[in-house]
CSV table of C-alpha atoms and ligand atoms in Angstrom, one decimal:
chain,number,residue,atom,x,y,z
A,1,UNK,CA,12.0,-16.7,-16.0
A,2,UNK,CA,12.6,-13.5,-14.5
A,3,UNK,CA,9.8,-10.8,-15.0
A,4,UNK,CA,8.0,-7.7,-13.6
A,5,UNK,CA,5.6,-7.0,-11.5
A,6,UNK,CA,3.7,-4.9,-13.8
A,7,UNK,CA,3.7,-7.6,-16.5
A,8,UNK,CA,2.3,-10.5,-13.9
A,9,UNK,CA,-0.1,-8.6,-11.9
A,10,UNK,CA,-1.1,-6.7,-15.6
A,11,UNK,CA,-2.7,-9.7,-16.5
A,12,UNK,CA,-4.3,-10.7,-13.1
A,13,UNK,CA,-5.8,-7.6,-12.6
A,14,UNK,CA,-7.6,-8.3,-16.5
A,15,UNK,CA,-7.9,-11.9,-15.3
A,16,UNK,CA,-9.1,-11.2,-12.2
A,17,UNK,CA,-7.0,-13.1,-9.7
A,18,UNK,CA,-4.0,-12.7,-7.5
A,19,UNK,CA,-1.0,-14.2,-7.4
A,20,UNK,CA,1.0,-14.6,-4.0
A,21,UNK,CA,3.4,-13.0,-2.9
A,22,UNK,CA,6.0,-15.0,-0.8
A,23,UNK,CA,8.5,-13.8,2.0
A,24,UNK,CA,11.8,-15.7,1.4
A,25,UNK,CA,14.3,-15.8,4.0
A,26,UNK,CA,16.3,-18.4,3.0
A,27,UNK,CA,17.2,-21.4,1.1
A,28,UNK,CA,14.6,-23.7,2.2
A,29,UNK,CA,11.8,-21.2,2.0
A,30,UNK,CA,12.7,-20.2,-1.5
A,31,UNK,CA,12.7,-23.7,-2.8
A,32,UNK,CA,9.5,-24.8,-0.8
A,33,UNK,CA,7.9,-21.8,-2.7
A,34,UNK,CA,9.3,-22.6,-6.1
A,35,UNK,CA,8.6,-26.3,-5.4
A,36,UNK,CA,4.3,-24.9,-5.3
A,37,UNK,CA,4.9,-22.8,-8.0
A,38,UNK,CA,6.2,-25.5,-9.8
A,39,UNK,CA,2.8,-28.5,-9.1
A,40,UNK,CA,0.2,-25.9,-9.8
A,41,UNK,CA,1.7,-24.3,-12.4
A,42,UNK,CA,1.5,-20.9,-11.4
A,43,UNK,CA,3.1,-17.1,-11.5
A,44,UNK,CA,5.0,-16.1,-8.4
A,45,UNK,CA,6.3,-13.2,-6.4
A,46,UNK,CA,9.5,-13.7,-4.4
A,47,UNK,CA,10.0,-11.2,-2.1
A,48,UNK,CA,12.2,-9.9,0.6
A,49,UNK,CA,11.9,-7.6,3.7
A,50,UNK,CA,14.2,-5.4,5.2
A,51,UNK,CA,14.4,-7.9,7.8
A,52,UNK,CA,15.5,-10.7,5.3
A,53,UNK,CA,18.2,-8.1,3.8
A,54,UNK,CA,19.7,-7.4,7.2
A,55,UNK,CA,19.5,-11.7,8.2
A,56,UNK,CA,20.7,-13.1,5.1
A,57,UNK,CA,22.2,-10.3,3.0
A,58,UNK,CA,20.4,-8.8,0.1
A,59,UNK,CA,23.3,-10.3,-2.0
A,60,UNK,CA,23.0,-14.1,-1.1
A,61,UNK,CA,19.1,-13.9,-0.7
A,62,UNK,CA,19.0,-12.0,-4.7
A,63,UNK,CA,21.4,-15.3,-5.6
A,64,UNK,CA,18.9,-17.4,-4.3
A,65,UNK,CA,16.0,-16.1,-6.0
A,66,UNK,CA,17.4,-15.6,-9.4
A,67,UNK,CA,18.8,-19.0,-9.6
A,68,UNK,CA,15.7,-19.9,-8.8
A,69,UNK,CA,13.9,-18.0,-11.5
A,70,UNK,CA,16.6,-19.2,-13.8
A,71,UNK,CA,15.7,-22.4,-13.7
A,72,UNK,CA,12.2,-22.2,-14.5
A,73,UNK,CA,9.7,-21.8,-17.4
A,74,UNK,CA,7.4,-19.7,-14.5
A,75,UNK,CA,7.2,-16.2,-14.4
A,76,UNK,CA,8.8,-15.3,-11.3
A,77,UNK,CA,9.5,-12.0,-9.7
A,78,UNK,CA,11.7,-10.6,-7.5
A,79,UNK,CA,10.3,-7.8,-5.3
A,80,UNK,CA,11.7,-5.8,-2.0
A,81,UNK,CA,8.7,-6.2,0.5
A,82,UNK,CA,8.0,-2.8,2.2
A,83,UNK,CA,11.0,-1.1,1.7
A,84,UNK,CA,10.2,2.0,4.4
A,85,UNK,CA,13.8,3.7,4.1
A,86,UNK,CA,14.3,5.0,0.6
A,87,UNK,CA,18.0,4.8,0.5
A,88,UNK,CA,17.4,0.5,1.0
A,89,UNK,CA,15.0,1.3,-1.8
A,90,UNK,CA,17.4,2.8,-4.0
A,91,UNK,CA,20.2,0.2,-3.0
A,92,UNK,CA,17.7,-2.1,-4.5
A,93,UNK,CA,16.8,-0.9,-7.5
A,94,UNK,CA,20.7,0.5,-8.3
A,95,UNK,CA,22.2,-3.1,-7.4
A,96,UNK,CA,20.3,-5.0,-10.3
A,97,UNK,CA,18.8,-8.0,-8.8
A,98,UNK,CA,15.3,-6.8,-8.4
A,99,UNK,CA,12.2,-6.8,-11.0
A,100,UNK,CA,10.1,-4.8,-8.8
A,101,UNK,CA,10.2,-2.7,-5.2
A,102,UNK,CA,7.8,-1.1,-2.9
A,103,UNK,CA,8.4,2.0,-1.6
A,104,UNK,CA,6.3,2.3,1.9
A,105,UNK,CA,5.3,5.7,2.6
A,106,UNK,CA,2.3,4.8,4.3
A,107,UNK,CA,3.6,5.9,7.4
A,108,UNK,CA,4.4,9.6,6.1
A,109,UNK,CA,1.8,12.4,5.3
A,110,UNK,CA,0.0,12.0,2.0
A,111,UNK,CA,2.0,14.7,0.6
A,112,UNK,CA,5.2,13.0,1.8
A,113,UNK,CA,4.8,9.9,0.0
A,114,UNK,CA,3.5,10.9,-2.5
A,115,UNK,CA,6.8,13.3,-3.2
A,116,UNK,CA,9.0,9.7,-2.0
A,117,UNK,CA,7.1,7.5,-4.7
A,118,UNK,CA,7.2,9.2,-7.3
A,119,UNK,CA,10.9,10.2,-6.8
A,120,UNK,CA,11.5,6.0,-6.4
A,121,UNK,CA,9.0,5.5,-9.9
A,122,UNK,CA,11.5,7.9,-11.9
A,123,UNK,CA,14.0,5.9,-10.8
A,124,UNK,CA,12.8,2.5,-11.2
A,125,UNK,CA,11.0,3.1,-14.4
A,126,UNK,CA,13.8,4.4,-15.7
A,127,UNK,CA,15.5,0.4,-15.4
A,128,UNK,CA,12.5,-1.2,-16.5
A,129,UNK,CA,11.7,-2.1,-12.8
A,130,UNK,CA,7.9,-2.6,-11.0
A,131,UNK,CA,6.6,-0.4,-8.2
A,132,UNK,CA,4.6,-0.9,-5.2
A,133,UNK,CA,3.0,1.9,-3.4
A,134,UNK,CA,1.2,1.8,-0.1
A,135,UNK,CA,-1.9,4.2,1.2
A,136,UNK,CA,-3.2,3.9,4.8
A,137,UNK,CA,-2.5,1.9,7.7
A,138,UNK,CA,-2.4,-2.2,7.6
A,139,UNK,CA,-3.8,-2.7,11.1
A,140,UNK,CA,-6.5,-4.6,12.0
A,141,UNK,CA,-10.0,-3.7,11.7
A,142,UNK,CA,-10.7,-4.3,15.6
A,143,UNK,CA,-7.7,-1.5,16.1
A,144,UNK,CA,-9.7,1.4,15.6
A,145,UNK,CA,-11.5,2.5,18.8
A,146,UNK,CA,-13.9,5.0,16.6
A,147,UNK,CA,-15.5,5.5,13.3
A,148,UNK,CA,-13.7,8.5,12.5
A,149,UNK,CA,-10.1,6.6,13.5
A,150,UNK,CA,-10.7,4.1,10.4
A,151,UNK,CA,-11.9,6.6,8.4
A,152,UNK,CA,-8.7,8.0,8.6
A,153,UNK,CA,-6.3,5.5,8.7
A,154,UNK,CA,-8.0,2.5,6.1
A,155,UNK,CA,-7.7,3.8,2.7
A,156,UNK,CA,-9.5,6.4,0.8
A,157,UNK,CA,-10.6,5.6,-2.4
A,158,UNK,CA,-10.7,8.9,-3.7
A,159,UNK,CA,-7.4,9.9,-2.2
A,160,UNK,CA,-5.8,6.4,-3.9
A,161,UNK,CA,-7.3,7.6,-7.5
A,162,UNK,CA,-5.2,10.6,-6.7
A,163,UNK,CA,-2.5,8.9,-5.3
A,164,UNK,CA,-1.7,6.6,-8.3
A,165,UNK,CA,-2.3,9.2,-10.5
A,166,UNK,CA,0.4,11.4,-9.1
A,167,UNK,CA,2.9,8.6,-8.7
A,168,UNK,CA,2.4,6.5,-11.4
A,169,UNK,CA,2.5,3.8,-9.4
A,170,UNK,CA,2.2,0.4,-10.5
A,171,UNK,CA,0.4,-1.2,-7.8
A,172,UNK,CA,-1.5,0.1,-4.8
A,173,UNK,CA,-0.7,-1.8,-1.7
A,174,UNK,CA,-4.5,-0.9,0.8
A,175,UNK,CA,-5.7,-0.7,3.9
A,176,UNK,CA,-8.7,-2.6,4.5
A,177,UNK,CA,-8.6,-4.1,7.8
A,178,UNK,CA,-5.6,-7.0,7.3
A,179,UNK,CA,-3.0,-6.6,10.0
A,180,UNK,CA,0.7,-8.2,9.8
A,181,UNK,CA,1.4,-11.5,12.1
A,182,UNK,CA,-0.4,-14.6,13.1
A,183,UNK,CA,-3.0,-12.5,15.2
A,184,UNK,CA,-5.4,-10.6,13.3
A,185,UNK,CA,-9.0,-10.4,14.7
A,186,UNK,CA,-10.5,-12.0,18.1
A,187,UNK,CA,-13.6,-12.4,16.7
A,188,UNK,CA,-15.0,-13.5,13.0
A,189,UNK,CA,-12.4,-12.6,10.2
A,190,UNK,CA,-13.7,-9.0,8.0
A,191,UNK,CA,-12.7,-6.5,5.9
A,192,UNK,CA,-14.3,-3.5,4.4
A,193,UNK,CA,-15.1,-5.3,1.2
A,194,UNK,CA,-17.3,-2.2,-0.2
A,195,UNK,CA,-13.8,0.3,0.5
A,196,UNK,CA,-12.1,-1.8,-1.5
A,197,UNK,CA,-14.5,-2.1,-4.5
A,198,UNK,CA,-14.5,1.6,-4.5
A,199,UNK,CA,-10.6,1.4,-4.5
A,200,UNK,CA,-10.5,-0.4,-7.8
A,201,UNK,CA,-13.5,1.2,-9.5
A,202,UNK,CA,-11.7,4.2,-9.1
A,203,UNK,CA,-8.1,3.4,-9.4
A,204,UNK,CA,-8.5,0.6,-11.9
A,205,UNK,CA,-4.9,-0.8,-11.2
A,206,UNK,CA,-3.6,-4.0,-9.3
A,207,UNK,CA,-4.8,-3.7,-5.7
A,208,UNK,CA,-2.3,-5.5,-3.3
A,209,UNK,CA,-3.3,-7.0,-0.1
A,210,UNK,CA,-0.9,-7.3,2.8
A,211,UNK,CA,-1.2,-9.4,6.1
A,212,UNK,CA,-3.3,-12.0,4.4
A,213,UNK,CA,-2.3,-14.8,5.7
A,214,UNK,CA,-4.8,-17.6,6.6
A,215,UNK,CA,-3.6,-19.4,9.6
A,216,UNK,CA,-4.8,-22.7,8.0
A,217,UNK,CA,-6.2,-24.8,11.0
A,218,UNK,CA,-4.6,-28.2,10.2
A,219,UNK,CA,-0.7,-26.0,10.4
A,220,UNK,CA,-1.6,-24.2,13.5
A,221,UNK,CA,-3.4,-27.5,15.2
A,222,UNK,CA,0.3,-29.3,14.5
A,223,UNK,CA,2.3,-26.3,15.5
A,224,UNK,CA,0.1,-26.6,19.1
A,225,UNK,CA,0.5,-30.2,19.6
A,226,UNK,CA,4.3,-30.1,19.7
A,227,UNK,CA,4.5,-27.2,21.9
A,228,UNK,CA,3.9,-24.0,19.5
A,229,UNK,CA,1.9,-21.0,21.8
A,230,UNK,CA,-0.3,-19.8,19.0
A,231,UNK,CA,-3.9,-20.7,20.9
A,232,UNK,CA,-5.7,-17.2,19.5
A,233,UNK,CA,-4.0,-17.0,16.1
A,234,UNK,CA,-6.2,-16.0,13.8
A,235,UNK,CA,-6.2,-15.2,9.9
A,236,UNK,CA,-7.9,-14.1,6.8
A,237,UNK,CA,-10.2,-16.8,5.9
A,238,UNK,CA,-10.3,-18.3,3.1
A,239,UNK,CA,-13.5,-17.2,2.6
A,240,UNK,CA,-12.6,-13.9,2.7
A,241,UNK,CA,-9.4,-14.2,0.7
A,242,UNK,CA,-11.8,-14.9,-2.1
A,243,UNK,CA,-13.8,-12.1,-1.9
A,244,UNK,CA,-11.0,-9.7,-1.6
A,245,UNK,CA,-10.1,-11.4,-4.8
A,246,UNK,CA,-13.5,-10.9,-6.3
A,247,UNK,CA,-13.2,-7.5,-4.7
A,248,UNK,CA,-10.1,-6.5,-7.2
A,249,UNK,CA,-7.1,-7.4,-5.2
A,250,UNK,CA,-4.5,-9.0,-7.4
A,251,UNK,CA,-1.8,-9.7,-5.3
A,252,UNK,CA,-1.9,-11.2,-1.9
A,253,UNK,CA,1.6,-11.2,0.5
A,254,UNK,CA,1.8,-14.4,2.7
A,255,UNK,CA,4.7,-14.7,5.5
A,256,UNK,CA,3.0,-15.6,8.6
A,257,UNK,CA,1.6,-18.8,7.1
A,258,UNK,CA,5.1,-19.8,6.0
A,259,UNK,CA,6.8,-19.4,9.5
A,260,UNK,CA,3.6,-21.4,10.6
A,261,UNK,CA,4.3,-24.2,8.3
A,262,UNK,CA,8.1,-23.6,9.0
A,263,UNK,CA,7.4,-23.8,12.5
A,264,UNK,CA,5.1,-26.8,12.5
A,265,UNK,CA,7.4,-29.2,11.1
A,266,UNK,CA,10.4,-28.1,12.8
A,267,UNK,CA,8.7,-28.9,16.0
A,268,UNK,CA,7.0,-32.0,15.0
A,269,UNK,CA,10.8,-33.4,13.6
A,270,UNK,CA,12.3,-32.6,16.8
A,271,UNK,CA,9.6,-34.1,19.5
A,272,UNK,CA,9.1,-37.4,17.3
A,273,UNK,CA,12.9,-37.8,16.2
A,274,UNK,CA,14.7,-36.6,19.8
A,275,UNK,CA,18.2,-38.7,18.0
A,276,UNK,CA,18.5,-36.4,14.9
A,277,UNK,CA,20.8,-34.2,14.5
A,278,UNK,CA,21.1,-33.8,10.9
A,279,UNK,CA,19.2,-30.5,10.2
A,280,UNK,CA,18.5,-31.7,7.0
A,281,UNK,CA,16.2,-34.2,8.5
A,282,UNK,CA,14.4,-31.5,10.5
A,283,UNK,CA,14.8,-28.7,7.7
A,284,UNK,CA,12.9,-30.9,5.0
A,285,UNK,CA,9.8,-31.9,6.8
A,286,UNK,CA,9.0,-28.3,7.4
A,287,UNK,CA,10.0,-27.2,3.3
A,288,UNK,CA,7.4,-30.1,2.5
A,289,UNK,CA,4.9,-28.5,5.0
A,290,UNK,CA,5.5,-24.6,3.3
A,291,UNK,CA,5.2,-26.7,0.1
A,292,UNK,CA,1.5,-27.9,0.8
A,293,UNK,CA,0.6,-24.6,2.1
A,294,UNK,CA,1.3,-22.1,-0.9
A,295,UNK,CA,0.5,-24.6,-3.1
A,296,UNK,CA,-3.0,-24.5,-1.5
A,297,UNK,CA,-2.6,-20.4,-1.1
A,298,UNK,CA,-2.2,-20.4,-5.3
A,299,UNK,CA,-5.3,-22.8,-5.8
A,300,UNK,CA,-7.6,-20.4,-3.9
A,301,UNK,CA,-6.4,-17.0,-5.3
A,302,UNK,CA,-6.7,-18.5,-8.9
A,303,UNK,CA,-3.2,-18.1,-10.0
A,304,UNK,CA,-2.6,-22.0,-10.2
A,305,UNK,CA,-2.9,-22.8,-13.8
A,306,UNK,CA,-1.7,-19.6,-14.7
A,307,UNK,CA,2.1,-19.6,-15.6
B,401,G3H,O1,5.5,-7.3,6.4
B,401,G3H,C1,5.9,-8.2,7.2
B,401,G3H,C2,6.5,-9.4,6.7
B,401,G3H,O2,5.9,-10.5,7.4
B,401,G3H,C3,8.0,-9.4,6.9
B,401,G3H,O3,8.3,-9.5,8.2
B,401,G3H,O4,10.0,-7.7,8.6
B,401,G3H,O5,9.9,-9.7,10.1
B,401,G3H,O6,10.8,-9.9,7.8
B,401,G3H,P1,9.8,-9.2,8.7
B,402,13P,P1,1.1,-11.9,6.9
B,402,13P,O1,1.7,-11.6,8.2
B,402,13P,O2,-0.4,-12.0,7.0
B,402,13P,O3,1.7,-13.2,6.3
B,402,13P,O4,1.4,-10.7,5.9
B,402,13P,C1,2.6,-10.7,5.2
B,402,13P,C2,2.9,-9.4,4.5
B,402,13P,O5,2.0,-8.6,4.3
B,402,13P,C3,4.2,-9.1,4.0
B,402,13P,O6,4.3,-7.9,3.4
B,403,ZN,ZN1,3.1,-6.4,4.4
């Protein structure tokens, strides 16, 4: 069943969990997904990149997803992940086949996107379609050299009261030390746990947390063993996936983990079965492998059991 954003992360944010947000790029990644979704019984977030759309094609990738939604009980939505240039943004919400976007402004001057969002809310709200919004810069925590360099670029919680207030944004997409990609801290995993709190105390809306991925140990141990180079990969723990939870973030987006799992059993197909050729054979080990790993993802955010 296709549905909104704002209805599924309406009642995580009262429930106080998250539910994941997945990167599809193709076939195999949506129904691995949909096949987690499915054994824990939980809400899910389909969503695409810019990078998908210009891969696959917004057109084949929207089939995908909304046959997939079709044929399920689940609440699933379709979002567009980061969509940075607003005329993608708008080809998005004009063609249809999405239930939510994010407009990412994060990059621009806070009086820039705030003019962008709320330009992209008009026209989204006006369909009946979710928006994401996105204050300060996802980098690492580690990235800032001084004090006064994360002060300016995590985000501000008294800036992101006024930012959603003068967007009417649905969900806030924040800064608090996450970075995109496999490599996210060289030391222990953290996050500015107390910036967030202040985010939602004063925002009071769905929090979303990008580059959360976990790099689960067990994926990235196989992905080494048959040749992956991912030795100082590090994620989000699940520790402190948790407490972002706990913290008030209600959605939580999760690519790098699925091109681990993708990875991982793509390799291990080829080096143990050299003679197959039938990429069938090689693409279903690693859909089972994607399987295992949202379906632990939704356990630990506190969406399985949800739907
Ligand atoms: O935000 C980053 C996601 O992992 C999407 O990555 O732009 O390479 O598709 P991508
Ligand atoms: P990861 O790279 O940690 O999986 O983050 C994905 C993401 O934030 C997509 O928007
Ligand atoms: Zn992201």
């Amino acid at each position: 069943m296709l549905v909104t954003l704002k209805s599924v992360l309406s009642k995580a944010h009262r429930g106080n969990y998250a539910v994941g947000a997945f990167n599809i790029n193709n076939l195999e990644i949506c129904q691995a997904v949909m096949a987690a979704a499915e054994r824990v019984r939980a809400p899910v977030i389909l969503q695409t990149s810019e990078g998908a759309i210009d891969y696959a094609g917004m057109d084949y990738l929207a089939a995908i997803a909304r046959l997939a939604a079709a044929k399920t009980r689940l609440p699933v939505v379709f979002h567009l992940d980061h969509g940075k240039n607003p005329a993608l943004v708008e080809r998005a919400i004009k063609s249809g086949y999405y239930t939510s976007v994010m407009i990412d402004g994060s990059a621009r001057s806070y009086k820039e996107n705030v003019r962008i969002t709320k330009k992209i809310v008009a026209m989204a709200h006006r369909r009946g379609i979710s928006v994401e919004a996105e204050l300060g810069a996802i980098a690492g925590i580690e990235d800032f050299v001084s004090v006064s360099e994360r002060e300016a670029r995590l985000t501000n919680p008294v800036e992101a009261a006024k930012f959603v207030r003068e967007t009417g944004c649905d969900a806030l997409a924040v800064a608090i030390g996450t970075s995109h990609g496999a490599f996210k801290f060289k030391g222990e995993p953290k996050l500015d746990i107390v910036r967030l709190k202040k985010i939602k105390k004063l925002t009071k809306k769905p929090l979303v947390l990008h580059g959360a991925s976990g790099v689960p140990a067990d994926i990235k141990r196989l992905a080494l063993k048959y040749g992956g180079r991912l030795k100082e990969a590090r994620g989000v723990s699940d520790a402190l996936n948790r407490t972002a939870v706990r913290g008030g973030i209600n959605k939580v987006n999760i690519d790098t983990d699925l091109r681990l799992a993708f990875t991982a059993g793509v390799r291990r197909a080829l080096a143990e079965h050299p003679e197959v050729i039938d990429p069938r054979k090689i693409l279903g080990p690693a859909k089972n492998f994607i399987t295992q790993v949202v379906a632990r993802k939704m356990r630990l955010l506190g969406s399985a059991g949800k739907a």
